[in-house]
Amino acid sequence: MLLEPMFPPQEFCRQLGLRPGQRVLDVGCGSGGSAFFMSRLYGVHVHGVDISSNMIDLAVQRQTHLRRAQRKRLQFEMRDILDADYGDCSFDVIYSRNSVLHITNKEELFAKLYRWLKPSGTLFVTDYCLGPAPTSRPFADYMAKSSMSLVTVRDYGRVVTRAGFSLIARDLGNEFDRIQQNELDAFIPTQEAFAQEYSQEEFEGMVTVATNKLTWIRTRQLTWASFVGRKL
Ligand SMILES: C[S@@+](CC[C@H](N)C(=O)[O-])C[C@H]1O[C@@H](n2cnc3c(N)ncnc32)[C@H](O)[C@@H]1O
């Protein structure tokens, strides 16, 4: 996963106006990077949910090394978000980074997120989206292989709005290009060490995926977007 963009949470969290004691839901939290960051820096309680047991195990392992006060503000749950039910108006902020792309039934998901958010609460999502150009066969094959269910920024925005949120959507395609290129540039010099720890074949496979992604971004087949919603 070295080539997955890091998309550091700092920049995004600044926009959220997080306050100590607030409750945040992190949908598709992975190994908990954003959850640890938010709970440490802003004193919020974060409930991270992820369908992958490996990711949740990693998050829980990391959690054991924290000081008690921060540890108590974090909770990790292994579950398909579509099977979860947290009750109406449970969270001040619902946050999700590059995870909804794996969920086909986005209508059902955003209807649930709307219910779980408190009135005046904030939804913050970043995600991969289809760009305006037609999808090539290799890109379609990659999406199918990676269980990605992508829609355009416009269609994504429609789903979120239909769930009831007021919404600001931003296409971050240029940012995506820059981050992916930086990640690839940083990865190439690790070839020898990487090939020793894993294999040369894996190294080449990862470089191919990253190079293809850049091609799809530059030919406007693939983009990245942020969606900031409010429950009025
Ligand atoms: C690309 S990773 C992003 C992880 C994390 N948000 C980050 O930014 O590092 C996508 C995550 O979504 C999780 N995921 C996919 N489908 C899910 C579902 N239906 N319910 C919960 N998590 C899901 C995956 O297991 C994976 O950890």
PDB file of C-alpha atoms and ligand atoms in Angstrom:
ATOM      1  CA  MET A   1       0.000   0.000   0.000  1.00  0.00           C
ATOM      2  CA  LEU A   2       2.986   2.300  -0.173  1.00  0.00           C
ATOM      3  CA  LEU A   3       1.632   4.011  -3.221  1.00  0.00           C
ATOM      4  CA  GLU A   4      -1.770   4.842  -1.755  1.00  0.00           C
ATOM      5  CA  PRO A   5      -1.783   8.629  -1.431  1.00  0.00           C
ATOM      6  CA  MET A   6      -1.421   9.767   2.140  1.00  0.00           C
ATOM      7  CA  PHE A   7      -3.788  12.729   1.807  1.00  0.00           C
ATOM      8  CA  PRO A   8      -2.763  14.082   5.211  1.00  0.00           C
ATOM      9  CA  PRO A   9      -5.799  14.845   7.390  1.00  0.00           C
ATOM     10  CA  GLN A  10      -4.390  18.117   8.829  1.00  0.00           C
ATOM     11  CA  GLU A  11      -5.589  20.305   6.013  1.00  0.00           C
ATOM     12  CA  PHE A  12      -9.070  18.825   5.950  1.00  0.00           C
ATOM     13  CA  CYS A  13      -9.574  18.737   9.710  1.00  0.00           C
ATOM     14  CA  ARG A  14      -8.885  22.466   9.889  1.00  0.00           C
ATOM     15  CA  GLN A  15     -12.076  23.054   7.908  1.00  0.00           C
ATOM     16  CA  LEU A  16     -14.237  21.065  10.306  1.00  0.00           C
ATOM     17  CA  GLY A  17     -14.168  23.328  13.363  1.00  0.00           C
ATOM     18  CA  LEU A  18     -13.753  20.316  15.663  1.00  0.00           C
ATOM     19  CA  ARG A  19     -14.222  20.989  19.403  1.00  0.00           C
ATOM     20  CA  PRO A  20     -13.257  18.840  22.408  1.00  0.00           C
ATOM     21  CA  GLY A  21     -15.934  16.361  23.386  1.00  0.00           C
ATOM     22  CA  GLN A  22     -17.608  16.208  19.978  1.00  0.00           C
ATOM     23  CA  ARG A  23     -18.454  12.822  18.504  1.00  0.00           C
ATOM     24  CA  VAL A  24     -17.036  11.914  15.091  1.00  0.00           C
ATOM     25  CA  LEU A  25     -17.834   8.875  12.940  1.00  0.00           C
ATOM     26  CA  ASP A  26     -15.004   7.827  10.569  1.00  0.00           C
ATOM     27  CA  VAL A  27     -16.481   5.654   7.806  1.00  0.00           C
ATOM     28  CA  GLY A  28     -13.901   3.251   6.330  1.00  0.00           C
ATOM     29  CA  CYS A  29     -11.337   4.342   8.936  1.00  0.00           C
ATOM     30  CA  GLY A  30      -8.619   1.938   7.708  1.00  0.00           C
ATOM     31  CA  SER A  31      -5.893   1.553  10.334  1.00  0.00           C
ATOM     32  CA  GLY A  32      -7.121   4.690  12.102  1.00  0.00           C
ATOM     33  CA  GLY A  33      -4.693   7.416  10.957  1.00  0.00           C
ATOM     34  CA  SER A  34      -7.307  10.168  10.842  1.00  0.00           C
ATOM     35  CA  ALA A  35      -9.016   8.970  14.031  1.00  0.00           C
ATOM     36  CA  PHE A  36      -5.741   9.118  16.009  1.00  0.00           C
ATOM     37  CA  PHE A  37      -4.969  12.523  14.591  1.00  0.00           C
ATOM     38  CA  MET A  38      -8.383  14.041  15.368  1.00  0.00           C
ATOM     39  CA  SER A  39      -8.633  12.602  18.862  1.00  0.00           C
ATOM     40  CA  ARG A  40      -5.113  13.795  19.748  1.00  0.00           C
ATOM     41  CA  LEU A  41      -5.233  17.263  18.257  1.00  0.00           C
ATOM     42  CA  TYR A  42      -8.862  18.221  18.833  1.00  0.00           C
ATOM     43  CA  GLY A  43      -9.924  16.129  21.846  1.00  0.00           C
ATOM     44  CA  VAL A  44     -12.877  14.647  19.963  1.00  0.00           C
ATOM     45  CA  HIS A  45     -14.297  11.142  20.422  1.00  0.00           C
ATOM     46  CA  VAL A  46     -13.930   9.099  17.230  1.00  0.00           C
ATOM     47  CA  HIS A  47     -15.806   5.951  16.324  1.00  0.00           C
ATOM     48  CA  GLY A  48     -13.943   4.326  13.441  1.00  0.00           C
ATOM     49  CA  VAL A  49     -15.686   1.636  11.424  1.00  0.00           C
ATOM     50  CA  ASP A  50     -14.108  -0.531   8.740  1.00  0.00           C
ATOM     51  CA  ILE A  51     -15.141  -3.737   6.988  1.00  0.00           C
ATOM     52  CA  SER A  52     -11.578  -5.118   7.082  1.00  0.00           C
ATOM     53  CA  SER A  53     -10.528  -7.080  10.160  1.00  0.00           C
ATOM     54  CA  ASN A  54      -6.841  -6.476   9.287  1.00  0.00           C
ATOM     55  CA  MET A  55      -7.354  -2.716   9.347  1.00  0.00           C
ATOM     56  CA  ILE A  56      -9.305  -2.776  12.619  1.00  0.00           C
ATOM     57  CA  ASP A  57      -6.712  -5.084  14.236  1.00  0.00           C
ATOM     58  CA  LEU A  58      -3.962  -2.624  13.280  1.00  0.00           C
ATOM     59  CA  ALA A  59      -5.964   0.316  14.656  1.00  0.00           C
ATOM     60  CA  VAL A  60      -6.671  -1.484  17.932  1.00  0.00           C
ATOM     61  CA  GLN A  61      -2.992  -2.449  18.273  1.00  0.00           C
ATOM     62  CA  ARG A  62      -1.943   1.165  17.793  1.00  0.00           C
ATOM     63  CA  GLN A  63      -4.600   2.284  20.257  1.00  0.00           C
ATOM     64  CA  THR A  64      -3.068   0.183  23.055  1.00  0.00           C
ATOM     65  CA  HIS A  65       0.095   2.349  22.919  1.00  0.00           C
ATOM     66  CA  LEU A  66      -1.748   5.590  23.608  1.00  0.00           C
ATOM     67  CA  ARG A  67      -2.131   7.447  26.867  1.00  0.00           C
ATOM     68  CA  ARG A  68      -5.328   6.522  28.698  1.00  0.00           C
ATOM     69  CA  ALA A  69      -7.170   9.801  28.098  1.00  0.00           C
ATOM     70  CA  GLN A  70      -6.775   9.623  24.334  1.00  0.00           C
ATOM     71  CA  ARG A  71      -7.298   5.879  24.243  1.00  0.00           C
ATOM     72  CA  LYS A  72     -10.694   6.305  25.877  1.00  0.00           C
ATOM     73  CA  ARG A  73     -11.805   8.717  23.166  1.00  0.00           C
ATOM     74  CA  LEU A  74     -11.307   6.105  20.429  1.00  0.00           C
ATOM     75  CA  GLN A  75     -13.433   3.158  19.455  1.00  0.00           C
ATOM     76  CA  PHE A  76     -12.906   0.867  16.483  1.00  0.00           C
ATOM     77  CA  GLU A  77     -15.480  -1.470  15.040  1.00  0.00           C
ATOM     78  CA  MET A  78     -15.222  -4.063  12.300  1.00  0.00           C
ATOM     79  CA  ARG A  79     -18.423  -3.841  10.288  1.00  0.00           C
ATOM     80  CA  ASP A  80     -19.861  -3.145   6.876  1.00  0.00           C
ATOM     81  CA  ILE A  81     -21.098   0.408   7.292  1.00  0.00           C
ATOM     82  CA  LEU A  82     -24.322  -0.547   5.503  1.00  0.00           C
ATOM     83  CA  ASP A  83     -25.083  -3.014   8.322  1.00  0.00           C
ATOM     84  CA  ALA A  84     -24.448  -0.464  11.078  1.00  0.00           C
ATOM     85  CA  ASP A  85     -27.066   1.445  13.020  1.00  0.00           C
ATOM     86  CA  TYR A  86     -26.009   4.162  15.449  1.00  0.00           C
ATOM     87  CA  GLY A  87     -29.352   5.777  16.107  1.00  0.00           C
ATOM     88  CA  ASP A  88     -30.608   9.158  14.949  1.00  0.00           C
ATOM     89  CA  CYS A  89     -28.543  12.295  15.661  1.00  0.00           C
ATOM     90  CA  SER A  90     -25.569  10.401  17.166  1.00  0.00           C
ATOM     91  CA  PHE A  91     -22.624  12.367  15.680  1.00  0.00           C
ATOM     92  CA  ASP A  92     -21.490  15.990  15.362  1.00  0.00           C
ATOM     93  CA  VAL A  93     -19.251  15.186  12.383  1.00  0.00           C
ATOM     94  CA  ILE A  94     -19.244  12.306   9.909  1.00  0.00           C
ATOM     95  CA  TYR A  95     -15.928  11.916   8.143  1.00  0.00           C
ATOM     96  CA  SER A  96     -14.843   9.535   5.394  1.00  0.00           C
ATOM     97  CA  ARG A  97     -11.647   9.456   3.378  1.00  0.00           C
ATOM     98  CA  ASN A  98     -11.442   7.578   0.091  1.00  0.00           C
ATOM     99  CA  SER A  99     -13.680   4.742   1.275  1.00  0.00           C
ATOM    100  CA  VAL A 100     -17.188   5.288  -0.140  1.00  0.00           C
ATOM    101  CA  LEU A 101     -15.677   4.460  -3.539  1.00  0.00           C
ATOM    102  CA  HIS A 102     -16.037   0.799  -2.534  1.00  0.00           C
ATOM    103  CA  ILE A 103     -19.766   1.110  -1.810  1.00  0.00           C
ATOM    104  CA  THR A 104     -22.168   0.679  -4.696  1.00  0.00           C
ATOM    105  CA  ASN A 105     -25.365   1.632  -2.876  1.00  0.00           C
ATOM    106  CA  LYS A 106     -24.382   5.224  -2.083  1.00  0.00           C
ATOM    107  CA  GLU A 107     -28.057   6.269  -1.761  1.00  0.00           C
ATOM    108  CA  GLU A 108     -28.571   3.910   1.168  1.00  0.00           C
ATOM    109  CA  LEU A 109     -25.298   4.984   2.771  1.00  0.00           C
ATOM    110  CA  PHE A 110     -25.906   8.746   2.620  1.00  0.00           C
ATOM    111  CA  ALA A 111     -29.512   8.342   3.834  1.00  0.00           C
ATOM    112  CA  LYS A 112     -28.096   6.577   6.905  1.00  0.00           C
ATOM    113  CA  LEU A 113     -25.339   9.163   7.412  1.00  0.00           C
ATOM    114  CA  TYR A 114     -27.952  11.925   7.280  1.00  0.00           C
ATOM    115  CA  ARG A 115     -29.991  10.233  10.005  1.00  0.00           C
ATOM    116  CA  TRP A 116     -26.947   9.621  12.221  1.00  0.00           C
ATOM    117  CA  LEU A 117     -25.768  13.228  12.042  1.00  0.00           C
ATOM    118  CA  LYS A 118     -27.020  15.800  14.557  1.00  0.00           C
ATOM    119  CA  PRO A 119     -28.873  18.869  13.204  1.00  0.00           C
ATOM    120  CA  SER A 120     -26.266  21.469  12.096  1.00  0.00           C
ATOM    121  CA  GLY A 121     -23.707  18.645  11.988  1.00  0.00           C
ATOM    122  CA  THR A 122     -21.053  18.385   9.262  1.00  0.00           C
ATOM    123  CA  LEU A 123     -20.397  15.682   6.706  1.00  0.00           C
ATOM    124  CA  PHE A 124     -16.889  15.609   5.253  1.00  0.00           C
ATOM    125  CA  VAL A 125     -16.017  13.124   2.524  1.00  0.00           C
ATOM    126  CA  THR A 126     -13.161  12.781   0.050  1.00  0.00           C
ATOM    127  CA  ASP A 127     -13.396  10.205  -2.683  1.00  0.00           C
ATOM    128  CA  TYR A 128     -12.196   9.018  -6.038  1.00  0.00           C
ATOM    129  CA  CYS A 129     -14.661   9.877  -8.813  1.00  0.00           C
ATOM    130  CA  LEU A 130     -15.039   9.361 -12.520  1.00  0.00           C
ATOM    131  CA  GLY A 131     -13.751  12.246 -14.579  1.00  0.00           C
ATOM    132  CA  PRO A 132     -15.642  13.672 -17.557  1.00  0.00           C
ATOM    133  CA  ALA A 133     -13.732  11.639 -20.219  1.00  0.00           C
ATOM    134  CA  PRO A 134     -14.946   8.196 -21.351  1.00  0.00           C
ATOM    135  CA  THR A 135     -13.608   5.264 -19.335  1.00  0.00           C
ATOM    136  CA  SER A 136     -10.979   3.148 -21.143  1.00  0.00           C
ATOM    137  CA  ARG A 137     -10.960  -0.667 -20.973  1.00  0.00           C
ATOM    138  CA  PRO A 138      -7.837  -0.845 -18.739  1.00  0.00           C
ATOM    139  CA  PHE A 139      -9.338   1.680 -16.290  1.00  0.00           C
ATOM    140  CA  ALA A 140     -12.669  -0.210 -16.235  1.00  0.00           C
ATOM    141  CA  ASP A 141     -10.766  -3.451 -15.577  1.00  0.00           C
ATOM    142  CA  TYR A 142      -8.769  -1.810 -12.762  1.00  0.00           C
ATOM    143  CA  MET A 143     -11.959  -0.513 -11.108  1.00  0.00           C
ATOM    144  CA  ALA A 144     -13.589  -3.944 -11.331  1.00  0.00           C
ATOM    145  CA  LYS A 145     -10.500  -5.685  -9.929  1.00  0.00           C
ATOM    146  CA  SER A 146     -10.239  -3.181  -7.046  1.00  0.00           C
ATOM    147  CA  SER A 147     -13.985  -3.323  -6.247  1.00  0.00           C
ATOM    148  CA  MET A 148     -14.376   0.360  -6.981  1.00  0.00           C
ATOM    149  CA  SER A 149     -17.786   1.760  -7.744  1.00  0.00           C
ATOM    150  CA  LEU A 150     -17.062   5.265  -9.038  1.00  0.00           C
ATOM    151  CA  VAL A 151     -19.473   7.953 -10.211  1.00  0.00           C
ATOM    152  CA  THR A 152     -18.850  11.489 -11.481  1.00  0.00           C
ATOM    153  CA  VAL A 153     -18.509  14.385  -9.012  1.00  0.00           C
ATOM    154  CA  ARG A 154     -21.849  15.699 -10.242  1.00  0.00           C
ATOM    155  CA  ASP A 155     -23.694  12.400  -9.733  1.00  0.00           C
ATOM    156  CA  TYR A 156     -22.036  11.931  -6.337  1.00  0.00           C
ATOM    157  CA  GLY A 157     -23.175  15.418  -5.317  1.00  0.00           C
ATOM    158  CA  ARG A 158     -26.719  14.603  -6.418  1.00  0.00           C
ATOM    159  CA  VAL A 159     -26.816  11.525  -4.174  1.00  0.00           C
ATOM    160  CA  VAL A 160     -25.571  13.521  -1.176  1.00  0.00           C
ATOM    161  CA  THR A 161     -28.030  16.357  -1.827  1.00  0.00           C
ATOM    162  CA  ARG A 162     -30.927  13.957  -2.289  1.00  0.00           C
ATOM    163  CA  ALA A 163     -30.176  12.482   1.140  1.00  0.00           C
ATOM    164  CA  GLY A 164     -30.970  15.944   2.553  1.00  0.00           C
ATOM    165  CA  PHE A 165     -27.558  17.635   2.960  1.00  0.00           C
ATOM    166  CA  SER A 166     -26.734  21.133   1.776  1.00  0.00           C
ATOM    167  CA  LEU A 167     -23.488  20.576  -0.111  1.00  0.00           C
ATOM    168  CA  ILE A 168     -20.275  22.080  -1.416  1.00  0.00           C
ATOM    169  CA  ALA A 169     -18.472  19.730  -3.822  1.00  0.00           C
ATOM    170  CA  ARG A 170     -14.934  20.435  -5.077  1.00  0.00           C
ATOM    171  CA  ASP A 171     -13.076  18.623  -7.839  1.00  0.00           C
ATOM    172  CA  LEU A 172      -9.507  18.119  -6.562  1.00  0.00           C
ATOM    173  CA  GLY A 173      -8.101  16.615  -9.785  1.00  0.00           C
ATOM    174  CA  ASN A 174      -5.011  18.860  -9.901  1.00  0.00           C
ATOM    175  CA  GLU A 175      -4.204  18.118  -6.265  1.00  0.00           C
ATOM    176  CA  PHE A 176      -4.647  14.405  -6.957  1.00  0.00           C
ATOM    177  CA  ASP A 177      -2.180  14.573  -9.860  1.00  0.00           C
ATOM    178  CA  ARG A 178       0.395  16.383  -7.718  1.00  0.00           C
ATOM    179  CA  ILE A 179       0.069  13.984  -4.764  1.00  0.00           C
ATOM    180  CA  GLN A 180       0.222  10.855  -6.944  1.00  0.00           C
ATOM    181  CA  GLN A 181       3.292  12.137  -8.795  1.00  0.00           C
ATOM    182  CA  ASN A 182       5.042  12.994  -5.497  1.00  0.00           C
ATOM    183  CA  GLU A 183       4.263   9.551  -4.101  1.00  0.00           C
ATOM    184  CA  LEU A 184       5.624   7.855  -7.210  1.00  0.00           C
ATOM    185  CA  ASP A 185       8.759  10.021  -7.159  1.00  0.00           C
ATOM    186  CA  ALA A 186       9.330   9.088  -3.518  1.00  0.00           C
ATOM    187  CA  PHE A 187       8.704   5.374  -4.175  1.00  0.00           C
ATOM    188  CA  ILE A 188      11.088   4.848  -7.131  1.00  0.00           C
ATOM    189  CA  PRO A 189      14.311   5.325  -5.068  1.00  0.00           C
ATOM    190  CA  THR A 190      13.148   2.646  -2.594  1.00  0.00           C
ATOM    191  CA  GLN A 191      13.411  -0.033  -5.313  1.00  0.00           C
ATOM    192  CA  GLU A 192      16.326  -1.969  -3.873  1.00  0.00           C
ATOM    193  CA  ALA A 193      15.063  -2.084  -0.290  1.00  0.00           C
ATOM    194  CA  PHE A 194      11.502  -2.805  -1.423  1.00  0.00           C
ATOM    195  CA  ALA A 195      12.541  -5.622  -3.763  1.00  0.00           C
ATOM    196  CA  GLN A 196      14.586  -7.162  -0.956  1.00  0.00           C
ATOM    197  CA  GLU A 197      11.715  -7.069   1.521  1.00  0.00           C
ATOM    198  CA  TYR A 198       8.977  -8.062  -0.966  1.00  0.00           C
ATOM    199  CA  SER A 199      10.024  -8.734  -4.596  1.00  0.00           C
ATOM    200  CA  GLN A 200      11.114  -6.970  -7.763  1.00  0.00           C
ATOM    201  CA  GLU A 201       7.890  -8.132  -9.402  1.00  0.00           C
ATOM    202  CA  GLU A 202       5.785  -6.449  -6.705  1.00  0.00           C
ATOM    203  CA  PHE A 203       7.818  -3.278  -7.043  1.00  0.00           C
ATOM    204  CA  GLU A 204       7.203  -3.197 -10.797  1.00  0.00           C
ATOM    205  CA  GLY A 205       3.502  -3.962 -10.274  1.00  0.00           C
ATOM    206  CA  MET A 206       3.125  -1.007  -7.940  1.00  0.00           C
ATOM    207  CA  VAL A 207       4.957   1.333 -10.286  1.00  0.00           C
ATOM    208  CA  THR A 208       2.676   0.217 -13.137  1.00  0.00           C
ATOM    209  CA  VAL A 209      -0.478   0.882 -11.083  1.00  0.00           C
ATOM    210  CA  ALA A 210       0.777   4.319 -10.039  1.00  0.00           C
ATOM    211  CA  THR A 211       1.788   5.216 -13.603  1.00  0.00           C
ATOM    212  CA  ASN A 212      -1.581   4.053 -14.952  1.00  0.00           C
ATOM    213  CA  LYS A 213      -3.407   6.094 -12.316  1.00  0.00           C
ATOM    214  CA  LEU A 214      -1.486   9.194 -13.400  1.00  0.00           C
ATOM    215  CA  THR A 215      -2.441   8.517 -17.011  1.00  0.00           C
ATOM    216  CA  TRP A 216      -6.125   8.168 -16.069  1.00  0.00           C
ATOM    217  CA  ILE A 217      -5.981  11.372 -14.034  1.00  0.00           C
ATOM    218  CA  ARG A 218      -4.281  13.288 -16.858  1.00  0.00           C
ATOM    219  CA  THR A 219      -6.710  12.000 -19.472  1.00  0.00           C
ATOM    220  CA  ARG A 220      -9.555  13.101 -17.141  1.00  0.00           C
ATOM    221  CA  GLN A 221     -10.988   9.607 -16.661  1.00  0.00           C
ATOM    222  CA  LEU A 222     -10.267   9.655 -12.935  1.00  0.00           C
ATOM    223  CA  THR A 223     -10.475  12.475 -10.412  1.00  0.00           C
ATOM    224  CA  TRP A 224     -10.663  13.091  -6.681  1.00  0.00           C
ATOM    225  CA  ALA A 225     -13.203  15.300  -4.912  1.00  0.00           C
ATOM    226  CA  SER A 226     -14.270  16.623  -1.534  1.00  0.00           C
ATOM    227  CA  PHE A 227     -17.883  16.888  -0.376  1.00  0.00           C
ATOM    228  CA  VAL A 228     -18.741  19.074   2.600  1.00  0.00           C
ATOM    229  CA  GLY A 229     -22.347  18.726   3.651  1.00  0.00           C
ATOM    230  CA  ARG A 230     -24.511  20.157   6.402  1.00  0.00           C
ATOM    231  CA  LYS A 231     -27.628  18.812   7.970  1.00  0.00           C
ATOM    232  CA  LEU A 232     -29.866  21.845   8.150  1.00  0.00           C
TER     233      LEU A 232
HETATM  234  C1  LIG B   1      -8.548   3.329   0.569  1.00  0.00           C
HETATM  235  S1  LIG B   1      -8.924   2.767   2.189  1.00  0.00           S
HETATM  236  C2  LIG B   1      -8.977   4.318   3.069  1.00  0.00           C
HETATM  237  C3  LIG B   1      -8.743   4.136   4.546  1.00  0.00           C
HETATM  238  C4  LIG B   1      -8.696   5.421   5.363  1.00  0.00           C
HETATM  239  N1  LIG B   1      -9.947   6.139   5.323  1.00  0.00           N
HETATM  240  C5  LIG B   1      -7.548   6.299   4.914  1.00  0.00           C
HETATM  241  O1  LIG B   1      -7.798   7.388   4.394  1.00  0.00           O
HETATM  242  O2  LIG B   1      -6.405   5.886   5.087  1.00  0.00           O
HETATM  243  C6  LIG B   1     -10.658   2.328   2.075  1.00  0.00           C
HETATM  244  C7  LIG B   1     -11.181   1.634   3.324  1.00  0.00           C
HETATM  245  O3  LIG B   1     -12.605   1.466   3.218  1.00  0.00           O
HETATM  246  C8  LIG B   1     -12.941   0.253   3.843  1.00  0.00           C
HETATM  247  N2  LIG B   1     -14.280  -0.165   3.384  1.00  0.00           N
HETATM  248  C9  LIG B   1     -14.639  -0.553   2.135  1.00  0.00           C
HETATM  249  N3  LIG B   1     -15.936  -0.863   2.099  1.00  0.00           N
HETATM  250  C10 LIG B   1     -16.433  -0.673   3.340  1.00  0.00           C
HETATM  251  C11 LIG B   1     -17.719  -0.860   3.944  1.00  0.00           C
HETATM  252  N4  LIG B   1     -18.764  -1.291   3.237  1.00  0.00           N
HETATM  253  N5  LIG B   1     -17.867  -0.571   5.258  1.00  0.00           N
HETATM  254  C12 LIG B   1     -16.813  -0.141   5.996  1.00  0.00           C
HETATM  255  N6  LIG B   1     -15.565   0.045   5.481  1.00  0.00           N
HETATM  256  C13 LIG B   1     -15.375  -0.226   4.178  1.00  0.00           C
HETATM  257  C14 LIG B   1     -11.813  -0.681   3.412  1.00  0.00           C
HETATM  258  O4  LIG B   1     -11.704  -1.828   4.213  1.00  0.00           O
HETATM  259  C15 LIG B   1     -10.597   0.241   3.510  1.00  0.00           C
HETATM  260  O5  LIG B   1      -9.959   0.174   4.776  1.00  0.00           O
END
